[in-house]
PDB file of C-alpha atoms in Angstrom:
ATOM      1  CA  UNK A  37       0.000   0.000   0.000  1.00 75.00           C
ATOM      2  CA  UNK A  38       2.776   2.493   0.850  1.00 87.00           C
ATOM      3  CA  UNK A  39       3.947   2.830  -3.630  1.00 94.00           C
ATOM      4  CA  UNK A  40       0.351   3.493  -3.861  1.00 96.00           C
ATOM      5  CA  UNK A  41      -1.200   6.866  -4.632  1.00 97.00           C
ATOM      6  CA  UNK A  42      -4.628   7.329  -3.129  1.00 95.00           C
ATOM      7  CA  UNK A  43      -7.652   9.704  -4.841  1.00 94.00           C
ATOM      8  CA  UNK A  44     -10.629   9.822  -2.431  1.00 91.00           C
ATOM      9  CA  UNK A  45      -9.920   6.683  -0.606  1.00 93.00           C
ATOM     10  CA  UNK A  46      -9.296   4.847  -3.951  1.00 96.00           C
ATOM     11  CA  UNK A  47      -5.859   3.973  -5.289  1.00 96.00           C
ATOM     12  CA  UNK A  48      -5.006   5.540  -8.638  1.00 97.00           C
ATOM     13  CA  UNK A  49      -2.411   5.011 -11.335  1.00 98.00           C
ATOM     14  CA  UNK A  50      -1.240   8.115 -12.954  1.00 98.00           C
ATOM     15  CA  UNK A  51      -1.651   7.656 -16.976  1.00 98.00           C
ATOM     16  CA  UNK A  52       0.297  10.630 -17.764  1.00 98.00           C
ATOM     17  CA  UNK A  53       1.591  13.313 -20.595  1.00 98.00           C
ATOM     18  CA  UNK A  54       3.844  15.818 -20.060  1.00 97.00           C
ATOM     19  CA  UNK A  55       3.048  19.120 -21.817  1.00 96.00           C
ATOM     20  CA  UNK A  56       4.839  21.956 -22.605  1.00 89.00           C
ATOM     21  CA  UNK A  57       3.842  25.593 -23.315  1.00 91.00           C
ATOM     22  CA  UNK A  58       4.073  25.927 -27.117  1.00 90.00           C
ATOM     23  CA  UNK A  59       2.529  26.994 -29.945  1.00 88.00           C
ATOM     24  CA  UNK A  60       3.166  27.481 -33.817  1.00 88.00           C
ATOM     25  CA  UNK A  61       0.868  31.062 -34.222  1.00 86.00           C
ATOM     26  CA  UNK A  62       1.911  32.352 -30.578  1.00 87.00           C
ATOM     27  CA  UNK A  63       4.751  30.335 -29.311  1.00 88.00           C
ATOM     28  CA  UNK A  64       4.317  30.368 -25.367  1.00 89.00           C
ATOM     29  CA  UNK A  65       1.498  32.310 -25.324  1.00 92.00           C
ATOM     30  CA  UNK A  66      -1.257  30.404 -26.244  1.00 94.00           C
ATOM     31  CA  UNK A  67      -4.668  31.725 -26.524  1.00 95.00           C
ATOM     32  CA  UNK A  68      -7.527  30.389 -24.211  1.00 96.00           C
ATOM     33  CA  UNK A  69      -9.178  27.893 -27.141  1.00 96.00           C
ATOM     34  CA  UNK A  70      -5.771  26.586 -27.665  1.00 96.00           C
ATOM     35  CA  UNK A  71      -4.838  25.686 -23.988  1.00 97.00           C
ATOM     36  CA  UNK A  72      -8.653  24.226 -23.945  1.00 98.00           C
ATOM     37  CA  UNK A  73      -7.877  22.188 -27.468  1.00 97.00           C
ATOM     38  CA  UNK A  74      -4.765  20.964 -26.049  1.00 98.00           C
ATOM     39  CA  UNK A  75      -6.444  19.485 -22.387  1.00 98.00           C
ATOM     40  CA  UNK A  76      -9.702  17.985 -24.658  1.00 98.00           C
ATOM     41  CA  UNK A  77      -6.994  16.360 -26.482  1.00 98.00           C
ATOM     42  CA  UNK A  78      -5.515  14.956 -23.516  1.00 98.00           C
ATOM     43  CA  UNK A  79      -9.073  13.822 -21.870  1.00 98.00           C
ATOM     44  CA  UNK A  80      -9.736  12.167 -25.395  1.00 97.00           C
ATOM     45  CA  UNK A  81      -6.588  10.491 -25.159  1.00 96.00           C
ATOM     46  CA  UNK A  82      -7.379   8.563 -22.513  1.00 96.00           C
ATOM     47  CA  UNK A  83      -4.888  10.315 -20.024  1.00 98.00           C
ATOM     48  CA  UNK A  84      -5.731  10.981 -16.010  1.00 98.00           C
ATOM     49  CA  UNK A  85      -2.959  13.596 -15.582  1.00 98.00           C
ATOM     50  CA  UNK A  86      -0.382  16.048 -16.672  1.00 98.00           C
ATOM     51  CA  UNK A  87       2.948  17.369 -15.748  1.00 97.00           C
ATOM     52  CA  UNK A  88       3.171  20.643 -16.509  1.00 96.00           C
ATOM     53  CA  UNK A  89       7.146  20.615 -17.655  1.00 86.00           C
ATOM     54  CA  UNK A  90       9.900  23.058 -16.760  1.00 86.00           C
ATOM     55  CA  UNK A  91       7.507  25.871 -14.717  1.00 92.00           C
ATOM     56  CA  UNK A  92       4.329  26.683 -13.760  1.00 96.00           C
ATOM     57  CA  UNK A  93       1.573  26.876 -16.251  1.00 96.00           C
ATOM     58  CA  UNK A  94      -0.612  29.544 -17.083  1.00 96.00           C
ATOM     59  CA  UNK A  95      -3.324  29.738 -14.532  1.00 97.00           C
ATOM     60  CA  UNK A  96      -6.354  29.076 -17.284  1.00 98.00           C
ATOM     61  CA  UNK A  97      -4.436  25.586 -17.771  1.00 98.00           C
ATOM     62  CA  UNK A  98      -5.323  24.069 -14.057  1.00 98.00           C
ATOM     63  CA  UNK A  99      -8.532  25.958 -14.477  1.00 98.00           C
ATOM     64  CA  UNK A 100      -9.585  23.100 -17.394  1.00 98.00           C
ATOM     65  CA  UNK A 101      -7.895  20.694 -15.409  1.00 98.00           C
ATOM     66  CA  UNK A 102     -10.365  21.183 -12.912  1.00 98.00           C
ATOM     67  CA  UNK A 103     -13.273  21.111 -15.112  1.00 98.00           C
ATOM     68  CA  UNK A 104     -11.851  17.696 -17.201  1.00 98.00           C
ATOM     69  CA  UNK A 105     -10.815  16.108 -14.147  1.00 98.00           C
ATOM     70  CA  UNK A 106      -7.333  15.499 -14.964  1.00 98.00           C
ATOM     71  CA  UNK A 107      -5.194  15.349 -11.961  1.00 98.00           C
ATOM     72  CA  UNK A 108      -1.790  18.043 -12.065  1.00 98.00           C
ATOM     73  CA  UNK A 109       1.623  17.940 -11.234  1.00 98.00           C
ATOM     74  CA  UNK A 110       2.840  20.892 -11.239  1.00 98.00           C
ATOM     75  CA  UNK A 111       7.146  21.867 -10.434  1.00 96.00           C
ATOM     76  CA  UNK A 112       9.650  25.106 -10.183  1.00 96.00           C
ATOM     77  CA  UNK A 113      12.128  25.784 -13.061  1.00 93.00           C
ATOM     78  CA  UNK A 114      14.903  23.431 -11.434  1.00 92.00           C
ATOM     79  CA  UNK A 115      15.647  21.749 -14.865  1.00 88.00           C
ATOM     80  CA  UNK A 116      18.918  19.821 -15.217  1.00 86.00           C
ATOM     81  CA  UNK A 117      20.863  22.704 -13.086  1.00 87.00           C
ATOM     82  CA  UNK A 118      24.605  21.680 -12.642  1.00 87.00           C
ATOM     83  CA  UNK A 119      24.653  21.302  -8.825  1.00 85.00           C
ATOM     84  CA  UNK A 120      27.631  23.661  -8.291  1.00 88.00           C
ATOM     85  CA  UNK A 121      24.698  26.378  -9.164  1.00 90.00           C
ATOM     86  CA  UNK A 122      21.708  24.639  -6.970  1.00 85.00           C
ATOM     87  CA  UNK A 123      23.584  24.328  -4.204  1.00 86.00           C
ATOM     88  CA  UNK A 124      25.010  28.402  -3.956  1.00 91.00           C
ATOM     89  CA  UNK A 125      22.456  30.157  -0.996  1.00 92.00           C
ATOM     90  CA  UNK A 126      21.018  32.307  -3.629  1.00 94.00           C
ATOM     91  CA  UNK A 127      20.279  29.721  -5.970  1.00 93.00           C
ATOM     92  CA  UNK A 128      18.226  27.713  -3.350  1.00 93.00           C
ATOM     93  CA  UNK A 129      16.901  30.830  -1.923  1.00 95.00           C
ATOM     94  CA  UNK A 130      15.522  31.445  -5.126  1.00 95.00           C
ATOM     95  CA  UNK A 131      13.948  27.828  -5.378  1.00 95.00           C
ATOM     96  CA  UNK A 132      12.510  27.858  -2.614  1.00 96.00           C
ATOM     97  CA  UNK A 133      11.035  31.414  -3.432  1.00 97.00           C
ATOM     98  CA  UNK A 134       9.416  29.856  -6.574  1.00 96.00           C
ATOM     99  CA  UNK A 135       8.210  26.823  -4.574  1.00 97.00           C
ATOM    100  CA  UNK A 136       6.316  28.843  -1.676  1.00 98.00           C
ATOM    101  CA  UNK A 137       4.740  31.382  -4.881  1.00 98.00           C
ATOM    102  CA  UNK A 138       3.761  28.051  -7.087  1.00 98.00           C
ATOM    103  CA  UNK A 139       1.911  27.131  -3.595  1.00 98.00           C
ATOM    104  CA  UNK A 140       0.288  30.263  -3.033  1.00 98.00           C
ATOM    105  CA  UNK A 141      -1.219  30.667  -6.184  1.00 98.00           C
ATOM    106  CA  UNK A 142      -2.085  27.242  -7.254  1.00 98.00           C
ATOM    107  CA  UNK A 143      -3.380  25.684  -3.718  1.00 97.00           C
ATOM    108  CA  UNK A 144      -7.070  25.827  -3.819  1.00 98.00           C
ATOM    109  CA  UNK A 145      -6.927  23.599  -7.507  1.00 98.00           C
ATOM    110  CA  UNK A 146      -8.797  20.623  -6.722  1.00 97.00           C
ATOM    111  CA  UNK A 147      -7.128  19.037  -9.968  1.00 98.00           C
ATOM    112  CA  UNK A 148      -3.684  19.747  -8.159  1.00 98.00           C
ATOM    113  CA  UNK A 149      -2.468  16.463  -6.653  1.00 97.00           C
ATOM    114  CA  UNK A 150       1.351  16.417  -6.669  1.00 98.00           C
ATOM    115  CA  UNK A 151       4.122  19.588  -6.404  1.00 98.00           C
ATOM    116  CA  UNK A 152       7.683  18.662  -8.678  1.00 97.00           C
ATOM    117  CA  UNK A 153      11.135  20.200  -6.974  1.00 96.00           C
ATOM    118  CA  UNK A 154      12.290  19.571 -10.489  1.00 91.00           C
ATOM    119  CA  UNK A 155      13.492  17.478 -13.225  1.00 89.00           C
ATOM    120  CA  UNK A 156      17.046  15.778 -14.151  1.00 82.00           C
ATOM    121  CA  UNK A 157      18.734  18.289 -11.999  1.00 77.00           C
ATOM    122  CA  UNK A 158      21.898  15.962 -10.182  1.00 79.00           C
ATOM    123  CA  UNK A 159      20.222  14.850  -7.211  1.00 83.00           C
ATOM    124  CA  UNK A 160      22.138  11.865  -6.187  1.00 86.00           C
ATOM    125  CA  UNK A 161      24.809  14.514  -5.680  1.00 86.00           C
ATOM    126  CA  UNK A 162      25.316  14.907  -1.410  1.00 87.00           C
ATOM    127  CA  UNK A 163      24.427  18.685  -1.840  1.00 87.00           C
ATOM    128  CA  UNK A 164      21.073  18.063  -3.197  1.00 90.00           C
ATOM    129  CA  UNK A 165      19.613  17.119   0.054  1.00 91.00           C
ATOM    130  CA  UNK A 166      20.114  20.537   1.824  1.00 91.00           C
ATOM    131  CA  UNK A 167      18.112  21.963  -1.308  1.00 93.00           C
ATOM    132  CA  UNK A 168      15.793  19.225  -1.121  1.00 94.00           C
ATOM    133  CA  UNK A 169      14.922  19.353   2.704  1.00 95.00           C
ATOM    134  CA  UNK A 170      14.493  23.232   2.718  1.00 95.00           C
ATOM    135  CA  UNK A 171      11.873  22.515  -0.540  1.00 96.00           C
ATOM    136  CA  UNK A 172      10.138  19.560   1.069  1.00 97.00           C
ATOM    137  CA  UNK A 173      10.040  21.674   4.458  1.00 97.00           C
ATOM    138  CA  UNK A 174       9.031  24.864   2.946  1.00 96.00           C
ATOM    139  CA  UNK A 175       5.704  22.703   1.035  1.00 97.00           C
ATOM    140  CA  UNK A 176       4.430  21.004   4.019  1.00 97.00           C
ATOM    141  CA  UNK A 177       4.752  23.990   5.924  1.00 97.00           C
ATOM    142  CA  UNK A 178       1.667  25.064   3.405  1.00 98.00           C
ATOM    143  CA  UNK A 179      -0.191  22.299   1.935  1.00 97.00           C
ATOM    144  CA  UNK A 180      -0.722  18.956   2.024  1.00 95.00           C
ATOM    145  CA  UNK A 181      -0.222  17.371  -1.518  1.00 97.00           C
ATOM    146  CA  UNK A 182       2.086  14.955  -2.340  1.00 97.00           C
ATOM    147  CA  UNK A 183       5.920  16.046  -3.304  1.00 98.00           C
ATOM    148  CA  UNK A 184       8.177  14.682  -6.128  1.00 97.00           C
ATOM    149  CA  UNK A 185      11.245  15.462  -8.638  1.00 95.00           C
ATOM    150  CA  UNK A 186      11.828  13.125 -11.511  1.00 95.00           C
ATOM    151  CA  UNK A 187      15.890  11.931 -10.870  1.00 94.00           C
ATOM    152  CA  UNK A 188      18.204  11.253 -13.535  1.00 90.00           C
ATOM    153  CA  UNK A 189      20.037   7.913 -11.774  1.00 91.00           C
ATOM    154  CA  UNK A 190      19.161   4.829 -10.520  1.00 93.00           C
ATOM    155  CA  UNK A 191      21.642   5.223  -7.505  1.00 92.00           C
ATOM    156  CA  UNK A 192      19.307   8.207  -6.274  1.00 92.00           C
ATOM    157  CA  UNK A 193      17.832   6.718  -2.886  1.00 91.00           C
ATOM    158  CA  UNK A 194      18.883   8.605   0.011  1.00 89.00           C
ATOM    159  CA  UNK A 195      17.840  11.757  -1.747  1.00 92.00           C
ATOM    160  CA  UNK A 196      14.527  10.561  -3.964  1.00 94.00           C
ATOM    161  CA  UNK A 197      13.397   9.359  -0.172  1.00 94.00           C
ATOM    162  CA  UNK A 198      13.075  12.997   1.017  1.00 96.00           C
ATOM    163  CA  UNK A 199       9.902  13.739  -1.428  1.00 97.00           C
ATOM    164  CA  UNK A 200       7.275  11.662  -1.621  1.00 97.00           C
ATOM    165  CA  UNK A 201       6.605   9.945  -4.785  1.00 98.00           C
ATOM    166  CA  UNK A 202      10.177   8.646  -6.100  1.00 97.00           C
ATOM    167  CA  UNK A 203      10.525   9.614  -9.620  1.00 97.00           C
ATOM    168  CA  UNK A 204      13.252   8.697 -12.133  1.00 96.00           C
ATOM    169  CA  UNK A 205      14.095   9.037 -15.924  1.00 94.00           C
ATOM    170  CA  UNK A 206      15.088   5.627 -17.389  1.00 93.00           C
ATOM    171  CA  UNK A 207      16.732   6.908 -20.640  1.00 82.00           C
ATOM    172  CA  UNK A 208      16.451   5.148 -24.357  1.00 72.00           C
ATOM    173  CA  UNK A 209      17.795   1.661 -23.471  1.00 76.00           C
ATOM    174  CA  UNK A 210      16.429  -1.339 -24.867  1.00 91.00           C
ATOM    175  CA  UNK A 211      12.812  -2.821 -23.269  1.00 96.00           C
ATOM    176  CA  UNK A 212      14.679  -5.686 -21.385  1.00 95.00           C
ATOM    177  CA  UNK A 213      17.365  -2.833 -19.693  1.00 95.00           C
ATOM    178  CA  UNK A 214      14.088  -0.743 -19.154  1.00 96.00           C
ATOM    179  CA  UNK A 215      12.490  -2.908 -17.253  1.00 96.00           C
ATOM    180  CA  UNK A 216      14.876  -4.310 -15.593  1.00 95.00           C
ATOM    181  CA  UNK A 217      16.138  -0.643 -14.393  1.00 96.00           C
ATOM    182  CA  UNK A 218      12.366  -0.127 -13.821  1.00 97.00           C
ATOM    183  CA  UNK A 219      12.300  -3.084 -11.374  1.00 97.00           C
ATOM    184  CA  UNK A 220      15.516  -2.326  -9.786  1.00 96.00           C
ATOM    185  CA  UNK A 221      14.694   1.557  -9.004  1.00 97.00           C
ATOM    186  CA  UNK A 222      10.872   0.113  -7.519  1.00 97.00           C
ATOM    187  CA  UNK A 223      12.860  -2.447  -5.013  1.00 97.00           C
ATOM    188  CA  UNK A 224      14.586   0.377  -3.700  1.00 96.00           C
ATOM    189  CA  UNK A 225      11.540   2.492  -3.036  1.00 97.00           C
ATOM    190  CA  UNK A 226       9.598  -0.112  -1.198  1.00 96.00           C
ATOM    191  CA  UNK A 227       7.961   2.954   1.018  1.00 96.00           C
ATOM    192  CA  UNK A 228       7.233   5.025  -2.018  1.00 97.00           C
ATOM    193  CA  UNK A 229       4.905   5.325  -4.798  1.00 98.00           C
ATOM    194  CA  UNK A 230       6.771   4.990  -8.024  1.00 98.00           C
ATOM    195  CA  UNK A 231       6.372   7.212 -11.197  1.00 98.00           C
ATOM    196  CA  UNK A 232       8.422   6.786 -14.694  1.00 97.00           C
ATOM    197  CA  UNK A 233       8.508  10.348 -15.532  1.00 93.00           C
ATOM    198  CA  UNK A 234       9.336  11.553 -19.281  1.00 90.00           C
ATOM    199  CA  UNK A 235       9.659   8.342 -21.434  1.00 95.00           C
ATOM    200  CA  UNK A 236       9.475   9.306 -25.076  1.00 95.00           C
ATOM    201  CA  UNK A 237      11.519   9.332 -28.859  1.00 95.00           C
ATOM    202  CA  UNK A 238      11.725  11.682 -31.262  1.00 94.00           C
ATOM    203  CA  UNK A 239      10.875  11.277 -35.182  1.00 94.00           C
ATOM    204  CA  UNK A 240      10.843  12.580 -38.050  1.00 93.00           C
ATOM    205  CA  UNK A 241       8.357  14.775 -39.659  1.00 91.00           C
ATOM    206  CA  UNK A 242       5.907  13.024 -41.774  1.00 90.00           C
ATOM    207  CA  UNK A 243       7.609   9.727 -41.538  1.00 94.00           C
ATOM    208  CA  UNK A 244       5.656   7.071 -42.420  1.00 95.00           C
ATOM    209  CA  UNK A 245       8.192   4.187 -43.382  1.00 95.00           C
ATOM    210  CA  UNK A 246       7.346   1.988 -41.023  1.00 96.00           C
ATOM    211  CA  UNK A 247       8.102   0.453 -37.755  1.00 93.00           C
ATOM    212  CA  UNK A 248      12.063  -1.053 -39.492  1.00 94.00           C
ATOM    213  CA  UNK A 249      12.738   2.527 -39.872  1.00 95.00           C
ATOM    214  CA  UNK A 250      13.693   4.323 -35.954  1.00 93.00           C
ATOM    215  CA  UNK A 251      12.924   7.666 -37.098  1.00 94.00           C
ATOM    216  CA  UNK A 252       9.705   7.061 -38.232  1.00 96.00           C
ATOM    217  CA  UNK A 253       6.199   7.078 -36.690  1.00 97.00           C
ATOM    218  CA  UNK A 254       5.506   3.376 -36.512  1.00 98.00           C
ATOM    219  CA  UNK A 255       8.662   3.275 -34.235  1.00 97.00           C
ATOM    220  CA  UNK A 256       7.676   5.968 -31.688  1.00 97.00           C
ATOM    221  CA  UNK A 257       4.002   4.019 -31.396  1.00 97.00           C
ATOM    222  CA  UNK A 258       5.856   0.464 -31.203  1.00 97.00           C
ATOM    223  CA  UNK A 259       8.379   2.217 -28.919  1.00 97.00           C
ATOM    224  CA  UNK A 260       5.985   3.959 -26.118  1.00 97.00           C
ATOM    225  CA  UNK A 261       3.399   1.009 -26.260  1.00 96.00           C
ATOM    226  CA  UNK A 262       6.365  -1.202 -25.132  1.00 97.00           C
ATOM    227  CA  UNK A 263       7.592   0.836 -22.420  1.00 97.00           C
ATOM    228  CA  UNK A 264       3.418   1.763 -21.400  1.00 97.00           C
ATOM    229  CA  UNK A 265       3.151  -2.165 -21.167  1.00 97.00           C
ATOM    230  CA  UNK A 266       6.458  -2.612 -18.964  1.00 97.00           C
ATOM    231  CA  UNK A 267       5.371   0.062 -16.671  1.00 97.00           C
ATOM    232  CA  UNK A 268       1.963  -1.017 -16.443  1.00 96.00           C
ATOM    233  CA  UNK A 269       3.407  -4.511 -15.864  1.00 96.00           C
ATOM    234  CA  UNK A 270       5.727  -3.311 -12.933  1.00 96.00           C
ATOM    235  CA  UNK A 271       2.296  -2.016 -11.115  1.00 96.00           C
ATOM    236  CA  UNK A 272       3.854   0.814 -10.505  1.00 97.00           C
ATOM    237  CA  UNK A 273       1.838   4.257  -9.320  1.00 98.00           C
ATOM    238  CA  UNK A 274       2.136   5.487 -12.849  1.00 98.00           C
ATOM    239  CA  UNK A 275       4.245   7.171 -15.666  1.00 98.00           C
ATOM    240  CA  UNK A 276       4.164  10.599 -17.749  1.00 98.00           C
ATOM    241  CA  UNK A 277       4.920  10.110 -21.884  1.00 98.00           C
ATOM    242  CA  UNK A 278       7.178  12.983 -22.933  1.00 95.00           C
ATOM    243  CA  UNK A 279       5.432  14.572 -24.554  1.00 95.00           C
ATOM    244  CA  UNK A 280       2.009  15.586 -25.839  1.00 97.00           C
ATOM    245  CA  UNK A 281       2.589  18.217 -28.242  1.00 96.00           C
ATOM    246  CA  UNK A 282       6.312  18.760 -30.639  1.00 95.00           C
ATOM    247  CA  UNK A 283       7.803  22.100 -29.487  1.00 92.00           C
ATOM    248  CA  UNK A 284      11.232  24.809 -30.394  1.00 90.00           C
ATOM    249  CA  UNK A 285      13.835  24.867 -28.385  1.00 84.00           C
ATOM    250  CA  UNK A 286      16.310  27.181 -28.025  1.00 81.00           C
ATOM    251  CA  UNK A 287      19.456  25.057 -29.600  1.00 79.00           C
ATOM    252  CA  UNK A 288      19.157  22.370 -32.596  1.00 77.00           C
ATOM    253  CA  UNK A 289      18.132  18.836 -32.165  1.00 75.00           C
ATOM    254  CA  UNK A 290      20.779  16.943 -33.574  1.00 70.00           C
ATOM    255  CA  UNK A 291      19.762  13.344 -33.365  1.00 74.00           C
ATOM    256  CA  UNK A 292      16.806  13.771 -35.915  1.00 79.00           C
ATOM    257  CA  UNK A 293      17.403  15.263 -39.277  1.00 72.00           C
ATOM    258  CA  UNK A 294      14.854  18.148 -40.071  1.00 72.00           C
ATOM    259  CA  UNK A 295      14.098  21.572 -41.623  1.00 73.00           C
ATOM    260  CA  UNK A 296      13.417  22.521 -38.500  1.00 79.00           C
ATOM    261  CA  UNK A 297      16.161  21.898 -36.160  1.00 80.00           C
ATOM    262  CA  UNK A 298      14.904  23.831 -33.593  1.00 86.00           C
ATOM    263  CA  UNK A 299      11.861  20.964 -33.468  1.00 90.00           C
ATOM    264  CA  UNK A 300      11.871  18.979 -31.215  1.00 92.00           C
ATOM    265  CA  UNK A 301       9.793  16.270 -32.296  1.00 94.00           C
ATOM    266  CA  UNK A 302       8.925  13.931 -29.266  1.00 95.00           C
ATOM    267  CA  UNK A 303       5.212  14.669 -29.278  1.00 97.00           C
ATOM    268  CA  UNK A 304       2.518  12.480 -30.104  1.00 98.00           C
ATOM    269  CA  UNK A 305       0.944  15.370 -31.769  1.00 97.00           C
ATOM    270  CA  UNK A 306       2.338  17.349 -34.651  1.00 95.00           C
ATOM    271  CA  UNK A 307       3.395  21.449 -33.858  1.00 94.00           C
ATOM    272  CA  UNK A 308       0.223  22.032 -35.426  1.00 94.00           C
ATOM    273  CA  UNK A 309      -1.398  19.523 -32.857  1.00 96.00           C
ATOM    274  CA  UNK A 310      -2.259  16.801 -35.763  1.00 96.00           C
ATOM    275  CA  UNK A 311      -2.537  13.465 -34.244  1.00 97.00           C
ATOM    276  CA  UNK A 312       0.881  10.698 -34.710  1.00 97.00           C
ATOM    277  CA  UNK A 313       0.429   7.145 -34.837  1.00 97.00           C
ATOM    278  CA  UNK A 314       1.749   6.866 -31.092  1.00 97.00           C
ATOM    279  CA  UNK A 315      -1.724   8.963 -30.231  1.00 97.00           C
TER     280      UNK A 315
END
């Protein structure tokens, strides 16, 4: 019972997406319809939550949330930050700073279940934990919800036992080393619920050669069923596909060829949000 997540008495497993604030007419500012396109897309889907990746979203975003009942996790900016940075005082004064003003404004969402400390940042470095105890003591000091980052290393147990769902990022091994690192990271969170946060592959544009070709759509569908069917297989509290929508970044993608190499094509929906295969 303790790797379980409970809703309302009940226990829950998180089918997740992660989403991420961009648009091809507005970029990060997406109109109301669009946010509201976006989250119907996600209900149709078949999805029960969403991590909101790399900050806060817009407020209008937990808003639908609410009203779709899909559950949110919700984290600060700490994204893959070297730890000679989160570990200055002014760097984790300014964490926690974001943590208590993501609280304040975001509390009273029913849809809220979970708050993120971060994502890939080095945790299982010794330094992390005087970051991670001022978060963790800084969020129950005002709500409630559940507490989580998403860790970059299977070695991460000391640290990933401060918060209290233990999340990790398994990388793009092979199914057998997926689940087996899947297995190995929930035997050493027997106290914890367990969540496989941002599994996903990125493709080519308008692929369509089929599932022999690995930049093609047939591969991303054949490759997230077969990590969805691992995880589900581990009964483990859940897991977040990276990501709903493709998105620019600020740097080229250089492991997929493209016109675009600011695309970063991991989504299960086009830029323009047209449906993938892996949908």
């Amino acid at each position: 019972l303790k790797q379980n997540i409970f809703l309302n008495g009940a226990v829950v497993t998180m089918r997740g997406i992660t989403w991420g604030e961009d648009s091809p007419d507005n970029g990060s500012a997406l109109s109301y319809e669009q946010m509201e396109r976006d989250i119907a897309l996600i209900k149709n889907l078949g999805a029960n939550a969403v991590q909101f990746a790399f900050h806060p979203p817009h407020p209008y975003l937990l808003d639908l949330c609410d009203q779709y009942g899909l559950l949110a996790f919700e984290e600060i900016p700490l994204y893959e930050t070297p730890s000679d940075i989160f570990s200055t005082e002014n760097y984790r004064t300014l964490a926690e700073n974001y943590t208590k003003e993501m609280i304040r404004r975001d509390r009273n969402h029913p849809s809220l279940i979970a708050w993120g400390f971060g994502d890939g940042f080095e945790s299982i470095d010794p330094r992390a934990k005087l970051l991670l105890d001022e978060l963790q003591g800084s969020e129950k000091s005002m709500d409630s919800r559940l507490t989580y980052y998403i860790s970059l290393s299977l070695d991460d147990v000391q640290n990933s036992g401060i918060v209290d769902i233990a999340g990790v990022r398994l990388g793009n091994s092979d199914i057998k080393a997926f689940t087996a690192s899947l297995q190995k990271w929930k035997l050493s969170h027997p106290d914890q619920p367990v969540i496989v946060g941002r599994y996903g592959k990125a493709v080519e544009t308008g692929n369509r050669n089929g599932y022999s070709d690995p930049m093609s759509q047939e591969a991303q569908a054949r490759y997230l069923f077969q990590r969805y069917d691992a995880i589900k297989g581990a009964d483990v509290a859940g897991s977040f596909v990276w990501s709903f929508d493709d998105w620019r970044g600020d740097r080229p993608m250089l492991t997929v060829q493209s016109n675009t190499p600011d695309l970063y094509t991991q989504g299960i929906v086009e830029f323009n949000r047209e449906k993938k295969i892996a949908y």
